[in-house]
Coordinates of C-alpha atoms in Angstrom, one line a residue:
Chain A
M1 CA 112.8 137.5 101.6
S2 CA 109.7 138.8 103.3
R3 CA 106.9 136.5 104.4
A4 CA 104.8 137.9 101.6
G5 CA 107.5 137.2 99.1
R6 CA 108.0 133.6 100.3
L7 CA 104.3 133.0 100.1
G8 CA 104.1 134.5 96.7
V9 CA 106.9 132.3 95.3
A10 CA 105.4 129.3 97.0
A11 CA 102.0 130.1 95.5
G12 CA 103.3 130.5 92.0
S13 CA 105.4 127.5 92.1
A14 CA 102.6 125.4 93.5
A15 CA 100.4 126.7 90.6
V16 CA 103.0 125.5 88.0
I17 CA 103.2 122.1 89.7
L18 CA 99.4 121.8 89.9
L19 CA 98.9 122.8 86.3
A20 CA 101.6 120.3 85.1
W21 CA 100.0 117.5 87.2
I22 CA 96.5 118.4 85.8
A23 CA 97.8 118.5 82.2
T24 CA 99.5 115.1 82.4
A25 CA 97.4 113.1 85.0
V26 CA 93.9 114.4 85.4
P27 CA 91.4 113.2 82.7
F28 CA 88.7 115.5 81.4
D29 CA 85.7 114.8 79.4
V30 CA 86.5 116.5 76.2
R31 CA 83.5 117.3 74.0
H32 CA 83.7 116.3 70.3
G33 CA 83.2 119.1 67.9
A34 CA 79.7 119.6 66.7
A35 CA 77.7 122.8 66.0
Y36 CA 76.1 124.0 69.1
G37 CA 77.8 121.2 71.0
F38 CA 75.4 118.4 69.9
S39 CA 74.1 116.3 67.1
K40 CA 70.4 117.1 66.7
T41 CA 68.0 114.2 66.3
I42 CA 64.8 116.2 66.4
D43 CA 63.3 118.1 63.6
F44 CA 61.3 120.9 65.1
D45 CA 59.8 121.9 61.6
R46 CA 58.3 118.6 61.1
S47 CA 57.8 117.8 64.8
L48 CA 59.7 114.5 64.4
A49 CA 62.4 113.0 66.6
V50 CA 64.3 109.8 65.7
R51 CA 65.8 107.7 68.4
G52 CA 69.3 107.7 67.0
G53 CA 71.9 110.0 65.6
Y54 CA 75.4 110.1 64.3
V55 CA 78.4 111.5 66.2
V56 CA 82.0 111.9 65.2
S57 CA 84.7 111.1 67.6
D58 CA 87.4 113.6 67.0
Y59 CA 89.7 112.0 69.5
P60 CA 90.7 108.6 70.9
D61 CA 89.1 107.2 74.0
F62 CA 85.5 107.9 73.2
A63 CA 83.9 107.2 76.5
R64 CA 80.6 109.1 77.0
V65 CA 77.5 110.3 75.3
D66 CA 74.9 112.8 76.7
L67 CA 71.4 112.1 75.6
D68 CA 68.6 114.6 75.6
L69 CA 65.8 112.1 76.3
R70 CA 62.1 113.2 76.5
S71 CA 59.3 111.0 78.0
Y72 CA 55.7 111.7 78.6
S73 CA 55.0 109.8 81.8
P74 CA 56.8 111.4 84.8
D75 CA 55.8 108.7 87.2
D76 CA 57.1 105.9 85.2
R77 CA 60.7 104.4 85.2
Y78 CA 62.3 103.7 81.9
D79 CA 64.6 100.8 81.1
L80 CA 66.5 101.9 78.1
A81 CA 69.4 100.4 76.2
V82 CA 71.9 102.7 74.6
H83 CA 73.6 101.2 71.6
I84 CA 76.8 102.5 70.0
R85 CA 78.1 101.1 66.8
S86 CA 80.2 102.2 63.9
A87 CA 78.3 104.2 61.2
D88 CA 79.2 101.5 58.7
P89 CA 76.0 99.6 57.9
G90 CA 75.8 96.1 59.3
T91 CA 78.4 96.5 62.0
P92 CA 77.6 95.2 65.5
D93 CA 77.4 97.3 68.6
V94 CA 80.8 98.3 70.0
R95 CA 79.1 99.4 73.2
T96 CA 75.7 98.7 74.8
V97 CA 74.7 100.5 78.0
L98 CA 71.7 99.7 80.0
L99 CA 70.1 102.9 81.4
D100 CA 67.5 102.9 84.1
V101 CA 66.0 106.4 84.5
G102 CA 62.9 107.9 86.1
G103 CA 60.5 109.7 83.9
D104 CA 60.8 112.8 86.1
R105 CA 64.5 113.0 85.1
I106 CA 63.6 113.1 81.4
P107 CA 60.3 115.0 81.1
S108 CA 59.1 116.2 77.8
A109 CA 59.1 119.8 78.9
K110 CA 62.3 120.7 80.6
G111 CA 62.5 124.0 82.6
S112 CA 65.0 126.7 82.5
F113 CA 68.4 126.2 84.2
T114 CA 67.9 122.4 84.2
D115 CA 70.3 120.0 82.6
P116 CA 68.4 118.3 79.8
F117 CA 71.1 115.7 79.2
V118 CA 71.6 112.3 80.8
A119 CA 75.3 111.3 80.8
V120 CA 76.0 107.7 79.8
R121 CA 79.5 106.5 80.3
F122 CA 81.2 103.4 79.0
P123 CA 84.6 101.8 78.7
P124 CA 86.8 104.1 76.5
M125 CA 87.2 103.1 72.8
C126 CA 90.9 103.8 72.3
N127 CA 90.9 103.7 68.5
S128 CA 87.9 106.0 68.1
A129 CA 89.8 109.1 66.6
G130 CA 88.2 110.3 63.4
R131 CA 85.5 107.7 63.3
V132 CA 81.7 108.1 62.9
Y133 CA 79.4 106.3 65.2
Y134 CA 75.7 105.8 65.3
V135 CA 74.1 106.2 68.8
W136 CA 70.5 104.9 69.3
V137 CA 68.2 104.2 72.1
D138 CA 65.9 101.2 72.5
S139 CA 63.2 100.6 75.0
G140 CA 63.2 97.7 77.4
P141 CA 60.3 95.2 77.7
R142 CA 58.7 97.3 80.5
N143 CA 58.4 100.4 78.1
R144 CA 57.8 98.9 74.8
D145 CA 54.6 100.9 74.4
D146 CA 55.8 104.1 75.9
V147 CA 57.1 107.1 73.9
V148 CA 60.6 108.1 74.6
A149 CA 62.1 110.6 72.2
L150 CA 65.8 111.6 71.6
W151 CA 66.3 115.2 70.8
S152 CA 70.0 115.4 70.6
V153 CA 73.3 113.6 71.4
K154 CA 76.6 114.9 72.7
S155 CA 79.8 112.8 72.7
Y156 CA 83.0 112.9 74.6
S157 CA 86.4 111.4 74.8
R158 CA 88.0 111.0 78.2
M159 CA 91.6 112.1 78.2
T160 CA 94.2 114.3 79.8
P161 CA 95.0 117.7 78.3
A162 CA 98.4 116.4 77.3
T163 CA 96.9 113.5 75.3
M164 CA 94.4 116.0 73.7
V165 CA 97.3 118.3 72.7
Q166 CA 99.2 115.3 71.2
A167 CA 96.2 114.4 69.2
L168 CA 95.8 118.0 68.0
L169 CA 99.5 118.0 67.0
K170 CA 99.1 114.7 65.1
G171 CA 96.3 116.4 63.2
T172 CA 93.7 113.8 64.2
G173 CA 91.3 116.8 64.6
N174 CA 90.5 118.3 61.2
G175 CA 94.0 117.5 59.9
G176 CA 94.5 121.3 59.7
D177 CA 97.5 123.5 60.1
D178 CA 99.8 121.9 62.5
A179 CA 102.2 124.9 62.6
D180 CA 99.2 126.8 64.0
A181 CA 98.7 124.1 66.5
V182 CA 102.4 124.4 67.7
G183 CA 102.1 128.1 67.8
V184 CA 99.0 128.0 69.8
L185 CA 100.4 125.5 72.2
S186 CA 103.6 127.6 72.8
L187 CA 101.6 130.6 73.4
A188 CA 99.3 128.7 75.8
I189 CA 102.3 127.4 77.7
A190 CA 103.9 130.8 77.9
S191 CA 100.6 132.4 79.0
L192 CA 100.1 129.8 81.7
A193 CA 103.6 130.4 83.0
V194 CA 102.9 134.1 83.1
A195 CA 99.6 133.5 84.8
C196 CA 101.3 131.4 87.6
A197 CA 103.8 134.2 88.1
L198 CA 101.0 136.6 88.3
L199 CA 99.2 134.5 90.9
G200 CA 102.3 134.4 93.0
R201 CA 102.6 138.2 92.7
L202 CA 98.9 138.6 93.7
I203 CA 99.5 136.4 96.8
H204 CA 102.4 138.6 97.7
D205 CA 100.6 141.8 97.3
A206 CA 97.6 140.4 99.1
V207 CA 99.6 139.3 102.1
R208 CA 101.5 142.6 102.0
A209 CA 98.2 144.6 101.8
Q210 CA 97.0 143.0 105.0
S211 CA 99.7 144.8 106.8
I212 CA 98.9 148.3 105.4
P213 CA 96.7 150.4 107.6
A214 CA 93.3 151.4 106.4
G215 CA 93.2 154.8 104.5
V216 CA 96.9 154.4 103.3
E217 CA 97.6 153.8 99.6
A218 CA 99.9 150.9 98.9
E219 CA 102.5 153.1 97.2
Q220 CA 102.8 155.3 100.4
W221 CA 103.3 152.3 102.8
Q222 CA 106.8 151.5 103.7
A223 CA 106.8 148.1 105.3
Chain L
M1 CA 83.0 138.3 58.4
D2 CA 80.8 141.4 57.9
H3 CA 83.0 143.6 59.9
F4 CA 86.2 142.5 58.1
D5 CA 84.6 143.1 54.8
Y6 CA 83.5 146.6 56.0
I7 CA 87.1 147.3 57.0
R8 CA 88.2 146.0 53.5
R9 CA 85.7 148.4 51.9
M10 CA 87.1 151.3 53.8
A11 CA 90.7 150.4 53.3
T12 CA 90.3 149.9 49.5
G13 CA 88.3 153.1 49.0
V14 CA 85.0 151.3 48.1
G15 CA 83.4 153.3 50.9
L16 CA 80.1 153.0 52.9
G17 CA 77.4 150.5 52.0
E18 CA 73.7 150.0 52.4
M19 CA 72.1 147.2 54.2
G20 CA 70.3 144.8 51.9
V21 CA 72.1 146.2 49.0
T22 CA 75.9 145.7 49.7
R23 CA 76.9 142.2 49.1
L24 CA 79.8 140.3 50.7
P25 CA 82.5 139.0 48.4
D26 CA 82.2 135.6 46.7
A27 CA 85.0 134.3 49.0
A28 CA 82.6 134.6 52.0
A29 CA 80.3 131.9 50.5
P30 CA 81.9 129.0 52.4
H31 CA 81.2 130.8 55.6
A32 CA 77.6 131.8 54.9
A33 CA 76.5 129.9 58.1
Y34 CA 78.4 132.6 60.2
V35 CA 76.8 135.6 58.4
A36 CA 73.7 137.2 59.6
D37 CA 72.1 138.3 56.3
F38 CA 74.1 136.3 53.6
P39 CA 74.9 137.3 50.9
Y40 CA 74.5 140.8 52.2
N41 CA 76.8 142.6 54.6
S42 CA 74.4 143.6 57.4
E43 CA 77.1 145.5 59.4
V44 CA 77.2 148.4 56.9
I45 CA 74.2 149.6 58.8
Q46 CA 76.6 150.6 61.6
P47 CA 78.8 153.7 61.7
P48 CA 82.3 153.5 60.3
L49 CA 84.6 154.7 62.9
Y50 CA 86.0 151.3 64.2
H51 CA 86.3 150.2 60.5
V52 CA 88.2 153.4 59.5
L53 CA 90.5 153.1 62.5
M54 CA 91.4 149.5 61.5
T55 CA 92.4 150.5 58.0
P56 CA 96.1 151.1 59.0
A57 CA 96.3 147.6 60.3
Y58 CA 94.8 146.3 57.1
W59 CA 97.1 148.3 54.9
L60 CA 100.3 147.6 56.8
S61 CA 99.9 143.8 57.1
P62 CA 101.5 141.9 54.2
G63 CA 99.9 139.0 52.6
G64 CA 96.3 138.0 52.0
D65 CA 93.0 138.1 53.8
V66 CA 94.2 135.7 56.6
A67 CA 97.2 137.8 57.5
K68 CA 95.1 141.1 57.5
L69 CA 92.5 139.4 59.6
R70 CA 95.1 138.5 62.1
A71 CA 96.5 141.9 62.2
V72 CA 93.1 143.4 62.9
R73 CA 92.5 140.8 65.6
F74 CA 95.8 141.8 67.2
V75 CA 94.5 145.4 67.3
S76 CA 91.4 144.1 69.1
L77 CA 93.7 142.4 71.6
L78 CA 95.4 145.7 72.3
L79 CA 92.0 147.4 72.7
G80 CA 91.1 144.7 75.2
L81 CA 94.2 145.2 77.2
A82 CA 93.4 148.9 77.3
V83 CA 90.0 148.1 78.8
V84 CA 91.7 146.0 81.5
F85 CA 94.0 149.1 82.3
V86 CA 91.0 151.4 82.5
A87 CA 89.3 149.0 84.9
Y88 CA 92.3 149.3 87.2
Q89 CA 92.3 153.0 86.9
L90 CA 88.6 153.2 87.6
A91 CA 88.8 151.0 90.6
R92 CA 91.8 153.0 91.9
A93 CA 89.8 156.2 91.5
L94 CA 86.9 155.0 93.6
F95 CA 88.9 152.8 96.1
P96 CA 92.5 154.1 96.3
D97 CA 93.3 152.2 99.4
D98 CA 91.4 149.0 98.7
F99 CA 93.6 146.3 97.3
G100 CA 90.7 144.0 96.7
M101 CA 88.8 146.3 94.5
R102 CA 91.9 147.8 92.7
A103 CA 93.2 144.3 91.8
G104 CA 89.9 142.4 91.6
A105 CA 88.1 144.5 89.0
P106 CA 90.8 144.3 86.2
I107 CA 91.3 140.6 87.0
F108 CA 87.6 140.0 86.5
V109 CA 87.5 141.8 83.2
A110 CA 90.7 140.3 81.9
L111 CA 89.8 136.7 82.7
Q112 CA 86.0 136.9 81.9
P113 CA 85.8 134.4 79.0
Q114 CA 83.5 136.1 76.7
F115 CA 85.3 139.5 77.2
A116 CA 88.5 137.8 76.2
F117 CA 86.6 136.4 73.2
E118 CA 85.4 139.9 72.2
A119 CA 89.0 141.1 72.5
A120 CA 90.2 138.5 70.0
I121 CA 87.7 139.0 67.1
V122 CA 87.2 141.5 64.3
N123 CA 84.2 143.4 65.8
H124 CA 83.4 147.1 66.7
D125 CA 82.2 146.0 70.1
I126 CA 85.6 146.0 71.6
L127 CA 86.0 149.7 70.6
V128 CA 82.6 150.5 72.0
I129 CA 83.7 148.8 75.3
L130 CA 86.8 150.8 75.5
L131 CA 85.1 154.1 74.8
A132 CA 82.3 153.4 77.3
S133 CA 84.9 152.4 79.9
L134 CA 86.8 155.7 79.3
V135 CA 83.6 157.7 79.8
A136 CA 82.9 155.9 83.1
L137 CA 86.5 156.5 84.1
V138 CA 86.1 160.3 83.5
L139 CA 82.8 160.3 85.4
C140 CA 84.2 158.4 88.4
R141 CA 87.4 160.6 88.6
G142 CA 85.2 163.7 88.5
L143 CA 83.2 162.7 91.6
A144 CA 85.8 163.7 94.2
V145 CA 85.9 167.5 94.8
E146 CA 89.7 167.5 95.1
H147 CA 90.0 166.3 91.5
A148 CA 89.1 168.3 88.4
V149 CA 85.5 168.5 87.1
P150 CA 84.8 166.0 84.4
N151 CA 86.3 167.5 81.3
G152 CA 83.4 168.5 79.0
V153 CA 85.5 168.5 75.7
L154 CA 86.9 165.0 76.5
L155 CA 83.4 163.7 77.3
T156 CA 82.0 165.2 74.1
A157 CA 84.8 163.6 72.1
L158 CA 84.4 160.2 73.7
L159 CA 80.6 160.3 73.3
A160 CA 80.8 161.3 69.8
A161 CA 83.4 158.7 69.0
G162 CA 81.2 156.1 70.6
L163 CA 78.1 157.2 68.6
W164 CA 80.2 157.0 65.4
T165 CA 81.2 153.4 66.4
K166 CA 77.7 152.2 67.3
P167 CA 74.4 154.1 67.8
S168 CA 73.6 152.1 70.9
F169 CA 76.3 154.2 72.6
G170 CA 73.5 156.6 73.2
L171 CA 72.8 154.5 76.2
M172 CA 75.8 156.2 77.9
L173 CA 74.1 159.6 77.7
P174 CA 72.0 158.9 80.8
L175 CA 75.0 157.7 82.6
V176 CA 76.9 160.9 81.9
A177 CA 73.9 162.8 83.1
L178 CA 73.9 160.9 86.4
G179 CA 77.6 161.2 86.8
L180 CA 77.5 165.1 86.3
V181 CA 74.6 165.4 88.7
F182 CA 76.8 163.7 91.3
A183 CA 79.8 165.8 90.4
G184 CA 77.8 169.0 90.5
R185 CA 76.0 168.2 93.8
N186 CA 79.5 167.4 95.4
R187 CA 80.7 170.8 94.4
S188 CA 77.4 172.5 95.3
W189 CA 76.7 173.7 91.8
S190 CA 73.3 175.3 90.9
A191 CA 70.8 173.3 89.0
G192 CA 71.3 175.5 86.0
R193 CA 75.0 174.8 86.0
I194 CA 74.4 171.0 86.4
V195 CA 72.0 171.0 83.5
G196 CA 74.4 173.0 81.4
S197 CA 77.3 170.7 82.2
I198 CA 75.1 167.7 81.0
A199 CA 73.7 169.5 77.9
A200 CA 77.1 170.5 76.5
P201 CA 78.7 167.0 76.1
C202 CA 75.5 165.2 75.3
G203 CA 74.2 167.7 72.9
G204 CA 77.6 168.2 71.3
A205 CA 78.1 164.5 70.8
L206 CA 74.6 164.1 69.3
L207 CA 75.4 167.1 67.0
L208 CA 78.6 165.7 65.9
A209 CA 77.0 162.2 65.2
S210 CA 74.1 163.8 63.5
P211 CA 75.3 163.3 59.9
W212 CA 75.2 159.5 60.4
F213 CA 71.8 159.6 61.9
V214 CA 70.6 161.8 59.0
R215 CA 72.1 159.3 56.6
S216 CA 70.4 156.4 58.4
W217 CA 67.1 158.1 58.3
L218 CA 67.3 158.8 54.5
L219 CA 68.3 155.2 53.8
Y220 CA 66.2 153.3 56.3
G221 CA 63.6 155.7 57.8
D222 CA 65.1 155.3 61.2
P223 CA 68.0 157.4 62.6
T224 CA 69.8 154.3 64.0
G225 CA 68.7 151.8 61.3
A226 CA 67.7 149.4 64.2
R227 CA 64.2 148.6 62.9
R228 CA 65.8 147.5 59.6
L229 CA 67.5 144.7 61.5
H230 CA 64.1 143.2 62.1
E231 CA 64.0 142.3 58.4
I232 CA 66.9 139.9 58.6
P233 CA 65.5 136.5 58.0
L234 CA 65.3 134.3 61.2
Y235 CA 66.7 137.1 63.3
G236 CA 63.7 139.3 63.3
A237 CA 61.4 136.3 63.9
Q238 CA 63.0 135.9 67.2
A239 CA 61.8 139.3 68.4
Q240 CA 59.8 139.3 71.6
T241 CA 57.9 141.7 73.7
V242 CA 59.6 143.2 76.9
P243 CA 57.2 141.3 79.3
D244 CA 57.8 138.0 77.4
M245 CA 61.5 138.4 77.7
L246 CA 61.6 139.6 81.4
L247 CA 59.2 137.0 82.6
S248 CA 60.9 134.1 80.7
G249 CA 63.3 131.8 82.5
G250 CA 64.6 130.7 79.2
F251 CA 65.5 134.3 78.3
W252 CA 67.6 134.8 81.4
Q253 CA 69.2 131.4 81.0
G254 CA 70.2 132.3 77.5
L255 CA 71.5 135.7 78.7
L256 CA 73.6 134.2 81.5
E257 CA 75.0 131.5 79.2
D258 CA 75.8 134.1 76.6
F259 CA 77.5 136.3 79.2
W260 CA 79.9 133.6 80.5
G261 CA 80.4 131.2 77.6
N262 CA 79.0 131.0 74.2
Y263 CA 81.9 131.2 71.7
G264 CA 81.9 131.2 68.0
W265 CA 78.5 132.7 67.1
R266 CA 76.9 130.4 69.7
L267 CA 78.4 127.3 68.1
I268 CA 80.5 126.5 71.2
P269 CA 78.4 126.6 74.4
F270 CA 79.6 125.2 77.7
D271 CA 78.0 122.2 79.4
P272 CA 75.2 122.7 81.8
E273 CA 77.4 121.6 84.8
T274 CA 80.0 124.2 83.9
Y275 CA 77.4 127.0 83.8
R276 CA 76.1 125.7 87.1
A277 CA 79.6 125.9 88.7
I278 CA 79.9 129.5 87.4
Y279 CA 76.6 130.5 88.9
L280 CA 77.5 129.0 92.2
L281 CA 80.7 130.9 92.4
W282 CA 79.1 134.2 91.3
L283 CA 76.1 133.8 93.7
P284 CA 78.1 135.2 96.7
A285 CA 78.8 138.4 94.8
A286 CA 75.0 138.9 94.2
L287 CA 74.1 138.2 97.8
G288 CA 76.9 140.6 98.9
L289 CA 75.4 143.3 96.6
V290 CA 71.9 142.8 98.2
L291 CA 73.6 142.9 101.7
S292 CA 75.4 146.1 100.7
G293 CA 72.2 147.7 99.5
L294 CA 70.3 146.8 102.7
T295 CA 73.2 148.2 104.8
L296 CA 73.2 151.4 102.9
A297 CA 69.4 151.7 103.1
L298 CA 69.6 151.2 107.0
R299 CA 72.4 153.8 107.2
R300 CA 70.3 156.3 105.3
F301 CA 67.4 155.5 107.6
R302 CA 69.6 156.2 110.6
R303 CA 70.8 159.4 108.7
R304 CA 74.4 158.5 108.9
E305 CA 76.0 160.2 105.9
G306 CA 79.6 158.9 106.3
S307 CA 82.8 160.6 105.1
P308 CA 83.1 162.4 101.7
S309 CA 85.3 159.5 100.5
R310 CA 82.6 157.0 101.3
R311 CA 80.0 159.2 99.5
V312 CA 82.2 159.2 96.4
Q313 CA 82.4 155.3 96.6
R314 CA 78.6 155.1 97.0
Q315 CA 78.1 157.4 94.0
G316 CA 80.6 155.5 92.1
M317 CA 79.0 152.2 92.7
A318 CA 75.7 153.8 91.9
L319 CA 77.1 154.8 88.6
M320 CA 78.3 151.1 88.1
A321 CA 74.9 149.8 88.8
A322 CA 73.2 152.3 86.5
W323 CA 75.8 151.5 83.8
V324 CA 75.0 147.8 84.1
L325 CA 71.2 148.5 84.0
L326 CA 71.4 150.7 81.0
M327 CA 73.4 148.1 79.2
L328 CA 70.9 145.5 80.1
A329 CA 68.1 147.7 78.9
G330 CA 69.9 147.9 75.6
V331 CA 70.0 144.1 75.4
V332 CA 66.2 144.0 76.1
Y333 CA 65.5 146.7 73.5
V334 CA 67.4 144.7 70.8
G335 CA 65.3 141.7 71.8
T336 CA 62.2 143.6 70.7
I337 CA 63.7 143.9 67.2
Q338 CA 65.6 140.7 66.6
F339 CA 67.4 137.9 68.7
T340 CA 69.5 139.5 71.4
Q341 CA 72.8 138.7 73.0
A342 CA 74.4 139.3 76.3
R343 CA 77.5 140.8 74.7
F344 CA 75.4 143.9 73.9
A345 CA 75.8 144.5 77.7
F346 CA 79.6 144.2 77.5
P347 CA 80.2 147.9 77.2
G348 CA 79.4 147.8 80.9
M349 CA 81.8 145.0 81.7
I350 CA 83.8 147.1 84.1
G351 CA 80.6 147.8 85.9
F352 CA 79.9 144.1 86.1
A353 CA 83.4 143.6 87.5
M354 CA 83.1 146.3 90.1
L355 CA 79.8 145.2 91.3
S356 CA 81.0 141.6 91.5
I357 CA 84.1 142.4 93.4
F358 CA 82.1 144.8 95.7
G359 CA 79.7 142.0 96.3
Y360 CA 82.3 139.5 97.3
R361 CA 83.8 142.2 99.5
A362 CA 80.6 142.4 101.4
V363 CA 80.5 138.8 102.3
V364 CA 84.2 138.3 103.2
P365 CA 85.5 139.3 106.6
E366 CA 87.6 142.5 106.3
R367 CA 90.9 140.9 107.2
L368 CA 90.6 138.5 104.4
R369 CA 89.4 140.8 101.7
T370 CA 92.9 141.2 100.2
L371 CA 92.6 137.5 99.2
I372 CA 89.7 138.3 96.9
P373 CA 91.8 139.1 93.9
P374 CA 94.0 135.9 94.0
L375 CA 90.9 133.8 94.6
V376 CA 89.1 135.4 91.7
F377 CA 92.2 135.0 89.6
A378 CA 92.4 131.4 90.3
A379 CA 88.8 130.7 89.8
L380 CA 88.6 132.5 86.5
L381 CA 91.9 131.0 85.3
S382 CA 90.6 127.6 86.1
L383 CA 87.4 128.3 84.2
N384 CA 89.3 129.4 81.2
I385 CA 91.6 126.4 81.2
V386 CA 88.8 123.9 81.7
T387 CA 86.5 125.4 79.0
T388 CA 89.4 125.7 76.6
V389 CA 90.5 122.1 77.0
R390 CA 86.9 120.6 77.2
F391 CA 85.1 122.8 74.6
V392 CA 86.9 125.4 72.6
L393 CA 90.1 123.7 71.4
P394 CA 88.3 120.5 70.5
F395 CA 85.9 122.5 68.4
Y396 CA 88.5 124.8 67.0
R397 CA 90.3 121.8 65.6
G398 CA 87.0 121.0 64.1
V399 CA 85.2 117.9 63.2
S400 CA 87.4 115.4 61.5
P401 CA 87.1 114.7 57.7
A402 CA 85.1 111.7 58.5
A403 CA 82.2 114.0 59.5
A404 CA 81.9 115.1 55.9
A405 CA 81.0 111.5 55.0
A406 CA 78.6 111.0 57.9
P407 CA 75.2 109.8 56.7

């Protein structure tokens, strides 16, 4: 086998191994399903924003919320407490995270190409699949009189792709068509296998092309 | 929703409709949030070629609406694959001995997330993309004098088919004109002959498409019906002036996010850090294009013409740039009528791909340029995997039933 061929096979094989490792061992922040990606807590029609909102954890290991916070004093620092509790009335917080953030990080008017969200991570809640949570923000003593608005909330579970796929197959998403899920999964695995083979072939062709003189088409070159 | 209903109307003999009059079936009611002008079908304002071409798939697929929907989506997939093939042929026509361009361009098209999305839905845009790509291929192949001149009959047919698919295909007419000017100059044609070569396919296509324009004029007072779109509630309210759009950072942010990842009627955006990573990886291509432009200007200043093959490549890349700019102009024009989307520029997707790979080529040392395709492949494959795992699949499986009970 030529050097290009060996490199191609090595690249394709490495891609398969890498993908398998990523699928089973590398955790991702998987965003919970919500229209437009977030739960809105601001009503633009009435110019009102409440400091809390409901999120639905589609998967286990709910471990992160992203908050679109807006403040009106860019020079101040804000001590905030982020509370997360079950949506059932009267339940205690399951997570409380203290947040120290500068006013310049959460201005009221956020420019283009900026990230309007502040990520808040906490220990995963392993039994969160299918549960509704209420997320709300409280000001600390230093900022009792300051205005801090919450415009929207995003929520995430931290899990490996393999865990997410297991959750899909168990129907802990919308409990929908599991035959569809198996079909999609099979197609995805087959596609990824083909992609790895293609990558290997591309590496082979790239290395081989380096040896072809300029002005000669690949089909005309006999190595 | 609208396009599938339009196909159903053509397949069952109900026929053409009228915007604001033709209603969607009652079965569409649960999906009203995904329809532009519910309860009306707004897509009946568009010409019917795509919908007529989809009727065999509709007829031949057994079962109910879901099965027929999947059959039509499968045809979209085939059309998308055809676009990828055309990308390879176009890159090969301009850069026959450049592996980086030949492989890089189709890879970019195939793995561009929103293009893949367009090639998996029921929408006439994928046919528009294919027809526009074929027009560009004909023009690029006609640049080199050793090849046949661009086939006037073929160009007329492609342009007419495009206009019968979507009136915005008219934006390809200036590109045809530019391509034929290049082809004529390369063959030392007279000005009269060049003008004639442009007038024939462009005029012929407009004539062939004129019945639809007349119909639109009679129904809506506008040959394309575009102004009528302004009356769609909430959509028309988002219209802006051209300066407002061009000078707005938010407009360009929305356009870029739309271009790379905004699935499902904008319901599934990526996260900001994902967009940032995309822009970071795409930036070298933009810098490379600027560098190439400066190099070309310097060469012109020094009156170094280069070989005929290089001239063909320069003209081809000029066509790519013009193609992209024309499509962006279309996006901005729609923005003056209603809210606009980057996918209206997707008929120029091969142009975007060619310019991107050409840009990367300019900033990579020559001996490493053959590695551009596998690197682009790996980067885009990673993007697709990450975004599918993090955003698309979780949303597709939807919010759990508990959400229905959320306070």
